[in-house]
Coordinates of C-alpha atoms and ligand atoms in Angstrom, one line a residue:
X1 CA -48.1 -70.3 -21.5
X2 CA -50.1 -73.0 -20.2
X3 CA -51.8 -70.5 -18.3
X4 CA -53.3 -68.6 -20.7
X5 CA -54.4 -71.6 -22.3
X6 CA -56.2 -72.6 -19.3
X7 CA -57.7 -69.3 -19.0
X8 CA -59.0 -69.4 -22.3
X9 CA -60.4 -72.1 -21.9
X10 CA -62.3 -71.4 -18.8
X11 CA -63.3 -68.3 -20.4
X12 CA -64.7 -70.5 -23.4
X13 CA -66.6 -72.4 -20.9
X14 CA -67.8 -69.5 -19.1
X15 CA -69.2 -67.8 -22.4
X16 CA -71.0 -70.9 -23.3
X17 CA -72.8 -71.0 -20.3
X18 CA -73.8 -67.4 -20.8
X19 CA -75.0 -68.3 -23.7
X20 CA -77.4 -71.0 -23.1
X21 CA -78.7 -68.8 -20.1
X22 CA -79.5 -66.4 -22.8
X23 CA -81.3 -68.8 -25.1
X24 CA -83.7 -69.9 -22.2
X25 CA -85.9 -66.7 -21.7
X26 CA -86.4 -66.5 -25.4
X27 CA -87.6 -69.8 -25.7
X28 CA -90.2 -69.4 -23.0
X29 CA -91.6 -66.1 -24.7
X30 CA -91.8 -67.2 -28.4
X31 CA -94.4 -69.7 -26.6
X32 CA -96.0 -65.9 -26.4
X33 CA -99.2 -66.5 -29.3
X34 CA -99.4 -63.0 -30.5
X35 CA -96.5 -60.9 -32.1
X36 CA -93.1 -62.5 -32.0
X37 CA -91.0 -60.8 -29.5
X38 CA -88.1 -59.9 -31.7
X39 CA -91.1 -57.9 -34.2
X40 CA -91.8 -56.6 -31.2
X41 CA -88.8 -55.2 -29.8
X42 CA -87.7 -53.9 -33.2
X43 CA -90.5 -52.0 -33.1
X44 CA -90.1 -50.7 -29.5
X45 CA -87.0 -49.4 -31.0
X46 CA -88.1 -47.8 -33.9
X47 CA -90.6 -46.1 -32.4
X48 CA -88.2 -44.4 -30.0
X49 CA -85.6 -44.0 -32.4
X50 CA -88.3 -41.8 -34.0
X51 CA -89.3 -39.8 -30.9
X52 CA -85.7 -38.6 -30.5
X53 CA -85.4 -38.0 -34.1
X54 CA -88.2 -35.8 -33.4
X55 CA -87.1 -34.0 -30.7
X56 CA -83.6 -33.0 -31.5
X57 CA -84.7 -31.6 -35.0
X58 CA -87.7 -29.9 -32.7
X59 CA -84.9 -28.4 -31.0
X60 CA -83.3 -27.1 -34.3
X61 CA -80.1 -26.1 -33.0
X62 CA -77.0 -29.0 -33.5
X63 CA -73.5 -28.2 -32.4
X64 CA -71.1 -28.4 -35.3
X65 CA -68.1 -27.6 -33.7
X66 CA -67.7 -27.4 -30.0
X67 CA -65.5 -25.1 -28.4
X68 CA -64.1 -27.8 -26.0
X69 CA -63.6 -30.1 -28.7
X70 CA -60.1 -29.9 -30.2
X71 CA -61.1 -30.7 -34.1
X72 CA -58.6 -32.0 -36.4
X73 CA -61.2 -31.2 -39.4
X74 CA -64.6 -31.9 -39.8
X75 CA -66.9 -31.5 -42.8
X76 CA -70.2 -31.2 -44.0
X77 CA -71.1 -31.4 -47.8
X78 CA -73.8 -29.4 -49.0
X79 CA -76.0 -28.6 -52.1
X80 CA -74.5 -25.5 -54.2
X81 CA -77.4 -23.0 -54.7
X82 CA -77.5 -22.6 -58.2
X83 CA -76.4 -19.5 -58.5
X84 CA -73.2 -19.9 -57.4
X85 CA -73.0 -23.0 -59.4
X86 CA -73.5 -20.7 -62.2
X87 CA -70.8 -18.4 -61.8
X88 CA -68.4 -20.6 -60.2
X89 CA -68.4 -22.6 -63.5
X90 CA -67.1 -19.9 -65.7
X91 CA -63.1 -20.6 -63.8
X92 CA -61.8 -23.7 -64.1
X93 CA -59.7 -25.2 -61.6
X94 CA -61.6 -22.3 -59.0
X95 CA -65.3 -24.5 -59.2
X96 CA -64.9 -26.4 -55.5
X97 CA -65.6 -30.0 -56.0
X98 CA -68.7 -29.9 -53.6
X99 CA -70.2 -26.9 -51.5
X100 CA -69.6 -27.2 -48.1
X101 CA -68.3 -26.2 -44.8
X102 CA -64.8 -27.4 -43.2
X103 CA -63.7 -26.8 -39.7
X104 CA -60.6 -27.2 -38.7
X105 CA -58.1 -26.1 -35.4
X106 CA -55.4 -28.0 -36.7
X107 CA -54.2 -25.7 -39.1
X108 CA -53.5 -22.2 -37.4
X109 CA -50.7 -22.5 -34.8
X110 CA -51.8 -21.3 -31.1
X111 CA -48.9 -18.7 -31.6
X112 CA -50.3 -17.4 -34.9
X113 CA -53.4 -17.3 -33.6
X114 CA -51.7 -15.1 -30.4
X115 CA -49.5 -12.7 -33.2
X116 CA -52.7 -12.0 -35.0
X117 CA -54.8 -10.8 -31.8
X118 CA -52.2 -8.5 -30.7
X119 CA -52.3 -6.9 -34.7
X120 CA -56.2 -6.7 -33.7
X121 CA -55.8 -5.5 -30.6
X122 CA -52.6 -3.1 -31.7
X123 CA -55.3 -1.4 -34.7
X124 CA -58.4 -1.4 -33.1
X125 CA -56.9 0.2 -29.8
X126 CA -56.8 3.5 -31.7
X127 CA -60.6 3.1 -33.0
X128 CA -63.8 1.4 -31.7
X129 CA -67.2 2.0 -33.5
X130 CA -70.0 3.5 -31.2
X131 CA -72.2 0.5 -31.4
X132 CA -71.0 -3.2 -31.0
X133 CA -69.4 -4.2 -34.2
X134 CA -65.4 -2.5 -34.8
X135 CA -64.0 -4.2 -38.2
X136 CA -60.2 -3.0 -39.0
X137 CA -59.6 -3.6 -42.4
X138 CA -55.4 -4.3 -43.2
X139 CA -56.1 -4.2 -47.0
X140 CA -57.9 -0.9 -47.0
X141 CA -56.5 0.3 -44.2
X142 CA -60.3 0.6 -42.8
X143 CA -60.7 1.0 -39.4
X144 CA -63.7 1.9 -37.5
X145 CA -64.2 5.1 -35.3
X146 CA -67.3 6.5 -33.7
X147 CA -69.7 6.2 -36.5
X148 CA -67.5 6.0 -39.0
X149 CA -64.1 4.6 -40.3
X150 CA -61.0 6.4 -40.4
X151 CA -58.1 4.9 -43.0
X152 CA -55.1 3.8 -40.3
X153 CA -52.8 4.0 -43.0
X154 CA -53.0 7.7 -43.7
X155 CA -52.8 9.1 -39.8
X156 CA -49.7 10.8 -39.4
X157 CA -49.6 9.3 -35.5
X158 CA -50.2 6.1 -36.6
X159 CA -47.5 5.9 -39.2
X160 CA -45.7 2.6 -38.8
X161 CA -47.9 1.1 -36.1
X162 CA -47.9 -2.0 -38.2
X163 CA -44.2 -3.7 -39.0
X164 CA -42.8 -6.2 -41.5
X165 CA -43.3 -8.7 -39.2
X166 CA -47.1 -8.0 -38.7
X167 CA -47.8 -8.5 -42.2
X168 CA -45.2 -11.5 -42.5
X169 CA -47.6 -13.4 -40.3
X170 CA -50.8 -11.9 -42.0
X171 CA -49.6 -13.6 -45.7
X172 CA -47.8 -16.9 -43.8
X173 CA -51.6 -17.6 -42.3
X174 CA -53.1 -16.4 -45.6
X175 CA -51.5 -19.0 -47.8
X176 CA -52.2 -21.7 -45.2
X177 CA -56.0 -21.3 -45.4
X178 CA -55.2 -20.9 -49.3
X179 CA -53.6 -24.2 -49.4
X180 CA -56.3 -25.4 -47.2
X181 CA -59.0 -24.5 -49.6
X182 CA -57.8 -26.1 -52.1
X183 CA -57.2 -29.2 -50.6
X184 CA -60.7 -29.4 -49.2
X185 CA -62.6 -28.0 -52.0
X186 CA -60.3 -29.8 -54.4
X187 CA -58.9 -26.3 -56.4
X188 CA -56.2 -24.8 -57.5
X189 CA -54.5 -22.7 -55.1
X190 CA -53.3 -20.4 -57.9
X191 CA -56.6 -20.1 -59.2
X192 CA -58.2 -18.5 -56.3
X193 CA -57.4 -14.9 -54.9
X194 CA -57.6 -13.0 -51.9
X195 CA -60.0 -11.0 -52.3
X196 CA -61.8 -7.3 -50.3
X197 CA -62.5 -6.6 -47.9
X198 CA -60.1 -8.9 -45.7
X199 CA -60.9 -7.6 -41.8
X200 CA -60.6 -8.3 -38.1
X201 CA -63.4 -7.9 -36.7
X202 CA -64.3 -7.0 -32.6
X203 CA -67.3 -7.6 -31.5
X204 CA -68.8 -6.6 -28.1
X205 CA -72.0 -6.5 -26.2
X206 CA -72.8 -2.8 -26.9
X207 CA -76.2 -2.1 -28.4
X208 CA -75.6 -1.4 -32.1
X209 CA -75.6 2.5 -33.2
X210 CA -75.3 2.6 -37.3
X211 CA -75.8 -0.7 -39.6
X212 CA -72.5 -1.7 -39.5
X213 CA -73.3 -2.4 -36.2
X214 CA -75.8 -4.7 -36.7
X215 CA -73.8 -8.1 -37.5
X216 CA -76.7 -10.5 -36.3
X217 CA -78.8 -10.4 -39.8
X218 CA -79.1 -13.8 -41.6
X219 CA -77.6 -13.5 -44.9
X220 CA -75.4 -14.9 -47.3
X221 CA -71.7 -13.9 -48.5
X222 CA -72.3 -13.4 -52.0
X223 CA -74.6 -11.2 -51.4
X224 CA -73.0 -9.0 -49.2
X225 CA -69.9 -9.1 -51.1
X226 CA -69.8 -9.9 -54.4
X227 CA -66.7 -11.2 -55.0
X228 CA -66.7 -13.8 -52.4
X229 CA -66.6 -17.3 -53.8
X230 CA -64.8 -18.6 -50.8
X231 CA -65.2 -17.8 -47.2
X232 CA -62.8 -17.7 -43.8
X233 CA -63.3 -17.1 -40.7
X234 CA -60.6 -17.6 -38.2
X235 CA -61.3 -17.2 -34.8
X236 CA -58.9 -15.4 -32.0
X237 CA -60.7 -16.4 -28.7
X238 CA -62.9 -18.3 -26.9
X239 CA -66.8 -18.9 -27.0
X240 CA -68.0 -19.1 -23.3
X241 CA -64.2 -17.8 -22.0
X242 CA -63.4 -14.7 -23.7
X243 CA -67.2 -14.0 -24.3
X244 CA -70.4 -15.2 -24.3
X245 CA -72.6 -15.6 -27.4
X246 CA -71.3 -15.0 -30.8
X247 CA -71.8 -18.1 -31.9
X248 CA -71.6 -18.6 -35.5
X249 CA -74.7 -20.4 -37.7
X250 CA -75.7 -21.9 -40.6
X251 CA -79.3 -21.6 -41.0
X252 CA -80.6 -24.7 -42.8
X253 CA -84.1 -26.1 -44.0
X254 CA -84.4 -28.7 -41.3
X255 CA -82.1 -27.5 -38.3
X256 CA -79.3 -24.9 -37.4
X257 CA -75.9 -26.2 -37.2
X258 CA -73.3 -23.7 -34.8
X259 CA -70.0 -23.4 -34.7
X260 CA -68.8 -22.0 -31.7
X261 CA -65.6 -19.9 -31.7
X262 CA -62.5 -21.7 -30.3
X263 CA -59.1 -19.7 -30.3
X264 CA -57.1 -21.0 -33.7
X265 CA -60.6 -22.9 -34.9
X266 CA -60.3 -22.0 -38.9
X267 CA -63.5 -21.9 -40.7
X268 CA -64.3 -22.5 -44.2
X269 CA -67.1 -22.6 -46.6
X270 CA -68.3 -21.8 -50.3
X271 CA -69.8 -18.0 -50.3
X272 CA -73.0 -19.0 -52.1
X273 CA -76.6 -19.6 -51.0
X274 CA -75.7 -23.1 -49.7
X275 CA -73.9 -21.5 -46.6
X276 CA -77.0 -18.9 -45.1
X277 CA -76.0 -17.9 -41.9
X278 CA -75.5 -15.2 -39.2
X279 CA -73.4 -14.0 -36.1
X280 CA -75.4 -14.4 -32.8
X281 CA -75.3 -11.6 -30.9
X282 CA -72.1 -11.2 -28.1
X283 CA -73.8 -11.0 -25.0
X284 CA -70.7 -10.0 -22.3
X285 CA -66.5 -10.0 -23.2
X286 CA -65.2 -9.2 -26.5
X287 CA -64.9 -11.9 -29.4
X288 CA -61.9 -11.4 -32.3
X289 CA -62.0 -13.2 -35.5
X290 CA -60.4 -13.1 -38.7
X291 CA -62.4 -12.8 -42.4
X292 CA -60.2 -13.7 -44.7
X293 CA -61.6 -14.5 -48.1
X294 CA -61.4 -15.7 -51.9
X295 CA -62.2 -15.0 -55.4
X296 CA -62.2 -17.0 -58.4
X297 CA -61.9 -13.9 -60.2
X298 CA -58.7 -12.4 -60.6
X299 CA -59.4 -9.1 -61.2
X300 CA -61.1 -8.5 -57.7
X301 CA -57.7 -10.2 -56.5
X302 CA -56.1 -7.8 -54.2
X303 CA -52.3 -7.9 -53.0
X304 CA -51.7 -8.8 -49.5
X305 CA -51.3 -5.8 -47.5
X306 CA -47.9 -4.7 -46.8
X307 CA -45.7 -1.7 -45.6
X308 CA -46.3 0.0 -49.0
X309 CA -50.2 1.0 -48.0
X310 CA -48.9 3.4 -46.0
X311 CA -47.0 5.4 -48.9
X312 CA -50.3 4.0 -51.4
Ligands
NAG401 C1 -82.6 -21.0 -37.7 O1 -82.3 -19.6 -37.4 C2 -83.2 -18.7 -38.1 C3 -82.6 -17.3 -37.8 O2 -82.5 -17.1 -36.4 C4 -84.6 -18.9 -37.5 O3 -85.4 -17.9 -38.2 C5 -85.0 -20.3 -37.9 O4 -86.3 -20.5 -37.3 C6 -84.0 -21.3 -37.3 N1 -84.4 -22.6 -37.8 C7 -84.7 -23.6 -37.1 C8 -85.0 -24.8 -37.8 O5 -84.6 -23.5 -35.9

């Protein structure tokens, strides 16, 4: 006891002494005639601060979400374009609080993340478009084949190749990210609907051969699918360890922002003009995600795929 005291004490002493030696030098310089050191130095820093402010929005590119980062969720709140503002409006508890983007990997289990690769995998073994880009689609059954799509439901070898289970785990990570949605875009889970298409998609380093190859085009969700008013992307591998490029990115006024694909990283964001963005393009390995999206529209709600699409 008395020991510490002593210590403290000493340690007292020992920061008063630092303390005076620190006063010295600035008394000497504000002797100095012209500007006061401390304007000075504030202005030193300013000026630097500004030069790397410069520089890293020269650079344009900022790292949302690392793949070596483990994220428990991090968001970024944006300005709803208008348009989707607009439409959004017309379906109450379905209008998200703000616009923006939410990353999280705390959500999707490791081992759901593994269940739903080997689904991937399991589909897109029996397809695989000529160019880059394979999507198989378990709602439609879509699956892509040479330069087309084939329907894996309605292939006579193929019957069954999906079980109970596979679609068990499907809907169990579907109303996760539902749940999640609504918590971070402050809806009502029952008042927003998975929606078409809802895919895997496989994307290699293969030079693209139709359009539906050609994933790298900036554009925006509710465009390309009009139904979209909420958009998820779950990732099921590694940027930089299952494959290079393929990063994903918003495409903003003043910088990019990427998000790099980490196995179980769950992406979300409003489907509007406030999230512009593209796919870059996969430069060696393979990369597997996840689109698994929302309406606020019920009658672009579809069921969640099941046994029963293959006897649809
Ligand atoms: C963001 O990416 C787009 C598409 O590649 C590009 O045209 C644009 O110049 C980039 N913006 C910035 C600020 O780097």
């Amino acid at each position: 006891m008395s020991n510490i005291k002593k210590r403290n004490k000493f340690n007292i002493k020992k920061a008063n002494i630092l303390k005076n030696e620190n006063e010295k030098p600035a008394e000497k310089v504000s002797i100095n005639k012209g500007l006061p050191l401390r304007l000075l130095s504030r202005v030193v820093v300013i000026i630097s601060l500004l030069i790397v402010v410069y520089y890293t929005t020269k650079n344009n590119v900022q790292t949302f979400a690392k793949q070596t980062e483990l994220l428990p969720g991090k968001g970024q709140i944006v300005d709803c374009s208008s348009e989707y503002l607009k439409e959004v409006d017309k379906y109450e508890g379905c209008a998200p609080k703000y616009c923006k983007r939410f990353v999280t990997d705390k959500v999707i289990s490791l081992r759901e993340t593994e269940e739903l690769l080997k689904i991937a995998q399991k589909g897109l073994k029996y397809g695989g478009s000529s160019g880059g880009a394979s999507i198989l689609d378990l709602h439609s059954g879509a699956l892509s084949k040479g330069r087309h799509f084939v329907n894996v439901y309605k292939i006579n070898e193929l019957k069954n190749l999906f079980t109970q289970e596979d679609f068990n785990i499907f809907r169990a990570v579907k109303e996760k990210i539902k749940y999640t949605i609504a918590h971070h875009f402050g809806v009502q889970p029952n008042k927003i609907y998975l929606t078409h298409p809802t895919f895997f998609s496989e994307i290699t380093s293969k030079p693209a051969v139709t359009v539906h190859d050609e994933y790298w085009h900036p554009h925006v969700d509710k465009e390309t699918y009009k139904s979209f008013h909420y958009t998820t992307l779950l990732y099921l591998g590694d940027y930089n360890i299952d494959f290079k490029g393929g990063r994903f990115v918003f495409i903003d006024e003043k910088y990019n922002s990427t998000i790099e694909p980490r196995k179980g990283r769950l992406s979300m964001f409003t489907s509007g003009g406030e999230n512009y963005h593209y796919v870059e393009k996969v430069t060696s390995g393979v990369r597997y995600a996840i689109t698994i999206s929302f309406t606020c529209d019920q009658k672009f709600s579809i069921s969640d795929p099941s046994l029963d699409n293959y006897y649809d």
